[in-house]
PDB file of C-alpha atoms in Angstrom:
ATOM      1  CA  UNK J   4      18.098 -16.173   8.041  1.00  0.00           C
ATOM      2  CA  UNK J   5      14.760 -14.654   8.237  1.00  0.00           C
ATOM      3  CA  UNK J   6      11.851 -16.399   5.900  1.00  0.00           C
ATOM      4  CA  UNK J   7      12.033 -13.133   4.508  1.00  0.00           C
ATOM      5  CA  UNK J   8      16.077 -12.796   3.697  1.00  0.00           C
ATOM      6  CA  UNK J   9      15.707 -16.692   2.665  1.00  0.00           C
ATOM      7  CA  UNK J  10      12.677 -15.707  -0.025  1.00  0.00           C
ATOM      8  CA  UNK J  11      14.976 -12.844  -0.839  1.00  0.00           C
ATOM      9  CA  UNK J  12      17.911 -15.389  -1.949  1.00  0.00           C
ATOM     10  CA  UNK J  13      15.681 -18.122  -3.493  1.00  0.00           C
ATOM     11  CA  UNK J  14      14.433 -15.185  -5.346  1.00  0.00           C
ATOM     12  CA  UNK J  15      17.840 -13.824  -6.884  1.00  0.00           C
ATOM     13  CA  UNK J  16      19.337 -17.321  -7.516  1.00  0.00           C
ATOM     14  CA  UNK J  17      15.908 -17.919  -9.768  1.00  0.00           C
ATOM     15  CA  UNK J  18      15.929 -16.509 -13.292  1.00  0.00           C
ATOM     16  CA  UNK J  19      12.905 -17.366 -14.019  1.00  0.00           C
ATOM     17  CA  UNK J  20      10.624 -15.945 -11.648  1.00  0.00           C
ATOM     18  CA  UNK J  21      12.703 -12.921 -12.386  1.00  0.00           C
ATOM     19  CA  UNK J  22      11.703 -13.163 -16.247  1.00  0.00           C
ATOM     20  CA  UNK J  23       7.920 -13.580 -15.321  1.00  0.00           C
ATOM     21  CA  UNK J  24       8.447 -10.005 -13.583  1.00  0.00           C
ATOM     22  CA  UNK J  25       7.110 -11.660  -9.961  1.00  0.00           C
ATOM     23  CA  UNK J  26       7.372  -8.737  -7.172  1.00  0.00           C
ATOM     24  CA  UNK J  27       7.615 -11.047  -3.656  1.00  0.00           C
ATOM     25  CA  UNK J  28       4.696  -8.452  -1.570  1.00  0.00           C
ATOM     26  CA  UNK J  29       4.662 -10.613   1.781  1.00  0.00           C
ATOM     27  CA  UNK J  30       6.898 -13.306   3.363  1.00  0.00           C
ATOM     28  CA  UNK J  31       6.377 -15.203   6.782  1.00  0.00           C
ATOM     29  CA  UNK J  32       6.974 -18.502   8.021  1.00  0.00           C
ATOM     30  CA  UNK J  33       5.652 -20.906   5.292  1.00  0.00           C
ATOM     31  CA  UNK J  34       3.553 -18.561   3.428  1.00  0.00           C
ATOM     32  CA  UNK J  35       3.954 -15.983   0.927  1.00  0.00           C
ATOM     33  CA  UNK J  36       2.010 -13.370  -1.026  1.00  0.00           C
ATOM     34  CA  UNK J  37       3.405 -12.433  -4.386  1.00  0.00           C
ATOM     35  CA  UNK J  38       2.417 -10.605  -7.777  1.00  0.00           C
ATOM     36  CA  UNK J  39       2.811 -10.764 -11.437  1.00  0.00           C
ATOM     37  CA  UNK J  40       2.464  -8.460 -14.162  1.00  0.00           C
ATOM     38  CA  UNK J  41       0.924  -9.871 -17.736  1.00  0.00           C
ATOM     39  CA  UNK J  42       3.111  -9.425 -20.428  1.00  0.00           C
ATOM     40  CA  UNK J  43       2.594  -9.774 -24.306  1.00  0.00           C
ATOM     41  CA  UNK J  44       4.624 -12.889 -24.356  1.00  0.00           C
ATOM     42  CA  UNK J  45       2.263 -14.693 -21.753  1.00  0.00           C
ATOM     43  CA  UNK J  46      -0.530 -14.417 -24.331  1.00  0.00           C
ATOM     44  CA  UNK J  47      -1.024 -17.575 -26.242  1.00  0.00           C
ATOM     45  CA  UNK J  48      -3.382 -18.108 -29.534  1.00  0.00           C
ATOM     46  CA  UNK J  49      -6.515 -17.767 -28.131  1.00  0.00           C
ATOM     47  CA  UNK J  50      -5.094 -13.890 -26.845  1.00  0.00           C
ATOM     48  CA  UNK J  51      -5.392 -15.260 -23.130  1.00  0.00           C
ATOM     49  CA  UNK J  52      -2.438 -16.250 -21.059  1.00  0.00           C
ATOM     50  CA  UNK J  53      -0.967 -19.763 -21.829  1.00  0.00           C
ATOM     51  CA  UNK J  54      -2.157 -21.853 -18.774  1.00  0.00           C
ATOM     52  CA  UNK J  55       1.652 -22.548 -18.134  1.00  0.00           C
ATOM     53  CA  UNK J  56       2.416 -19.531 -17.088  1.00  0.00           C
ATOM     54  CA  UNK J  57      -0.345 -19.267 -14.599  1.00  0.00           C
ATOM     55  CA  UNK J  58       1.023 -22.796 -13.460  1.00  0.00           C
ATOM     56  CA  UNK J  59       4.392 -21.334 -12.975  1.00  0.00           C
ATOM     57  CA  UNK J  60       3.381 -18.317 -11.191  1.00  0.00           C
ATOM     58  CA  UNK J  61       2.028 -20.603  -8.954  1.00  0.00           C
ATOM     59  CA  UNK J  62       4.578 -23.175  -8.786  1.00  0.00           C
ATOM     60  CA  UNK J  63       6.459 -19.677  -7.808  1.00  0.00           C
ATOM     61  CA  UNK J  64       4.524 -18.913  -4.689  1.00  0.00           C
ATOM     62  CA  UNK J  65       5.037 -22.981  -3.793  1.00  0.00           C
ATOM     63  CA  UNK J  66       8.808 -22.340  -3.875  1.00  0.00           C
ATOM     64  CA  UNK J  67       8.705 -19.196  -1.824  1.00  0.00           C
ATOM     65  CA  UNK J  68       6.462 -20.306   0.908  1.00  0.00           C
ATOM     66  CA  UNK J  69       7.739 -24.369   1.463  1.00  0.00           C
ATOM     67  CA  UNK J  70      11.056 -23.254   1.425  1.00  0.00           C
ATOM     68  CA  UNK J  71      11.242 -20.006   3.431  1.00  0.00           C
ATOM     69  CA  UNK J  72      12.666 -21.808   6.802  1.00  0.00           C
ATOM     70  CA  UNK J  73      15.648 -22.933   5.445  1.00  0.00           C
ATOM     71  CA  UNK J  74      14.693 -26.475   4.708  1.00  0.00           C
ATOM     72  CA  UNK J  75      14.670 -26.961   0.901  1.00  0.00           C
ATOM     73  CA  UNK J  76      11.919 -28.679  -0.714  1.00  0.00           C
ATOM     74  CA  UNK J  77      10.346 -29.598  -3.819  1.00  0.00           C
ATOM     75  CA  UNK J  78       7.459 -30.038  -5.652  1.00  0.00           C
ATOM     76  CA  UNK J  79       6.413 -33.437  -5.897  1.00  0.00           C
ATOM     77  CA  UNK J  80       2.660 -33.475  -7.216  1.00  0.00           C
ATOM     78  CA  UNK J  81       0.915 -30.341  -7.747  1.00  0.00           C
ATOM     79  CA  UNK J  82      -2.829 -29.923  -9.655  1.00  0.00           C
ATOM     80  CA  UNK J  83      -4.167 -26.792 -10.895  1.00  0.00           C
ATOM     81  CA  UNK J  84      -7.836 -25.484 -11.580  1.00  0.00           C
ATOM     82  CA  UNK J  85      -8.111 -22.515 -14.026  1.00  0.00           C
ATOM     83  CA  UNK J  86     -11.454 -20.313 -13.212  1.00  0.00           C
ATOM     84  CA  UNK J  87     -10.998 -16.974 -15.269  1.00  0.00           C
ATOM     85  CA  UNK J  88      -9.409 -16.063 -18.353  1.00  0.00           C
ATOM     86  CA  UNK J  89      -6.582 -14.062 -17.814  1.00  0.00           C
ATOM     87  CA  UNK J  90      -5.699 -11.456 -20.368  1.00  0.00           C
ATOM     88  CA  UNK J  91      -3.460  -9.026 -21.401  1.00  0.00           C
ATOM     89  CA  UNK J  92      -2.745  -5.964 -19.022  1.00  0.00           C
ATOM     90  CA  UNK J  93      -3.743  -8.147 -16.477  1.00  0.00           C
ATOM     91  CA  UNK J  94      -1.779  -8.087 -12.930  1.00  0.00           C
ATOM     92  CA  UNK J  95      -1.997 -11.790 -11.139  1.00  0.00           C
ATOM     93  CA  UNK J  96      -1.701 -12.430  -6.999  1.00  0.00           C
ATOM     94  CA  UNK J  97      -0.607 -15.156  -5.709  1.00  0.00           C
ATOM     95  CA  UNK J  98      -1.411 -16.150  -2.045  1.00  0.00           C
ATOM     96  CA  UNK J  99       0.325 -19.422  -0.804  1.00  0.00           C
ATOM     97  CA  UNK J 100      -0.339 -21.169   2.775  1.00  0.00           C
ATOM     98  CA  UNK J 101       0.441 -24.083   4.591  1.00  0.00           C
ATOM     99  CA  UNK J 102      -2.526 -26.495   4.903  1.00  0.00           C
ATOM    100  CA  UNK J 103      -0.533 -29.194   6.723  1.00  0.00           C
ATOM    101  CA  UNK J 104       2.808 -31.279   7.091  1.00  0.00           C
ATOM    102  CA  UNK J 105       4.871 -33.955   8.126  1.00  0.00           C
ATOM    103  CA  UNK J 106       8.416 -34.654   8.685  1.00  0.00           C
ATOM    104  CA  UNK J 107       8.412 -35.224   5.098  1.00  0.00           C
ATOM    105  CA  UNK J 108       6.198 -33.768   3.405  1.00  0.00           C
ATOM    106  CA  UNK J 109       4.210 -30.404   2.934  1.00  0.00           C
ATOM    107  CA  UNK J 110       0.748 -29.361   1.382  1.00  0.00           C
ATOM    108  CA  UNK J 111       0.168 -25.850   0.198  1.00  0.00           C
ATOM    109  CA  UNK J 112      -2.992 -24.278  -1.251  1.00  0.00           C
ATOM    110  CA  UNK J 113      -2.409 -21.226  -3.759  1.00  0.00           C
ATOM    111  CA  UNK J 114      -5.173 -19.031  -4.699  1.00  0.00           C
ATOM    112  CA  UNK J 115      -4.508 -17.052  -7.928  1.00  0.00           C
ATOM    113  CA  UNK J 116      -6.532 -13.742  -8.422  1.00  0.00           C
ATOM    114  CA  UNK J 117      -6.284 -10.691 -10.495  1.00  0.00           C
ATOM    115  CA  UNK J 118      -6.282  -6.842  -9.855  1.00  0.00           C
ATOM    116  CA  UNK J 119     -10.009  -7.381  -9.286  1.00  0.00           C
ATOM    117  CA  UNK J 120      -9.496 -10.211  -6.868  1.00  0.00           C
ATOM    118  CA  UNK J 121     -11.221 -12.581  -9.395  1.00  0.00           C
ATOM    119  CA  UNK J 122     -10.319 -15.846  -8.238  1.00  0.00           C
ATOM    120  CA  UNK J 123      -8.571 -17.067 -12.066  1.00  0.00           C
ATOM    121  CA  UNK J 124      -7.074 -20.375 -10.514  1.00  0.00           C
ATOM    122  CA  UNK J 125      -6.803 -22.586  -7.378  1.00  0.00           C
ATOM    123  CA  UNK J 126      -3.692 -24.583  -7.144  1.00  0.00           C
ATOM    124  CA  UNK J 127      -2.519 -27.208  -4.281  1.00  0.00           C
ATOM    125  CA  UNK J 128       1.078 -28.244  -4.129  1.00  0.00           C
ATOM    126  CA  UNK J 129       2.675 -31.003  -2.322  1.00  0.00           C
ATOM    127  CA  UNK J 130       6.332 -30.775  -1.739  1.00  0.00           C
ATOM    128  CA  UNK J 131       8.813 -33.687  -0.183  1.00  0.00           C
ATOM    129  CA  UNK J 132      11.534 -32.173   1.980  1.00  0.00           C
ATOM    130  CA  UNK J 133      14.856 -33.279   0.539  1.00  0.00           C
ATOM    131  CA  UNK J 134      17.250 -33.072   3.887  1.00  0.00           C
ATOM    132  CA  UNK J 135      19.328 -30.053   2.440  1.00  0.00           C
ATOM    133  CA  UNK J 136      19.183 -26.361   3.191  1.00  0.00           C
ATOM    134  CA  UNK J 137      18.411 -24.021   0.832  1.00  0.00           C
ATOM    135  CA  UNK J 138      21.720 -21.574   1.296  1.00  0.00           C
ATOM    136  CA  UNK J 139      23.834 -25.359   0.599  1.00  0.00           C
ATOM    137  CA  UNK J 140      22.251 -26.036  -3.242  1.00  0.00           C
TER     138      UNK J 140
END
């Protein structure tokens, strides 16, 4: 399989990056570029989007891009920075790339912006490779 036909699977076996309305934009070999539209339900109390969500829409572009090969991994440690509110109406990008790897192991840097290209979060993901291919879970 192409990264692109793997993203394509990972992406229909995943109900919830389906709910959070993600449209996959641009696949290649461990990297990905996705978006996200903001719906009412992402708002929290404070009428900006619950931090969670922004988390997940990264944790989204993680899956796409470490596991695109084939190889399945997960996350194993991953730390986000919030920059800009994000509000309702809102459309999010997600850009996720390689920064290095081992045998093992991967690190990924997301940048988060909106419509604007406002940078509203940085995220960096580590995932450990768990010796199993994605089409076999």
């Amino acid at each position: 399989m192409t990264p692109l036909e793997t993203a394509k699977y990972i992406f229909s076996q995943d109900a919830f990056s389906q709910w959070l309305g993600i449209e996959i934009l641009e696949i290649k070999e461990k990297y990905c570029h996705i978006k996200m539209p903001i719906k009412a339900e992402m708002i929290n109390g404070l009428k900006t989007v619950h931090g969670g969500i922004t988390f997940a829409f990264a944790d989204s572009a993680l899956a796409f891009s470490s596991n695109n090969m084939g190889e399945a991994a997960v996350a194993l440690n991953c730390v986000i920075n919030f920059t800009t509110a994000v509000r309702l109406g809102d459309t999010l990008f997600a850009e996720s790339k390689l920064l290095t790897e081992t045998r093992k192991t991967g690190i990924y840097d997301i940048l988060i912006k909106n419509q604007q290209e406002d940078l509203v979060a940085s995220f960096r993901g580590t995932v450990y490779k768990i010796n199993k291919k994605v089409v076999d879970l």
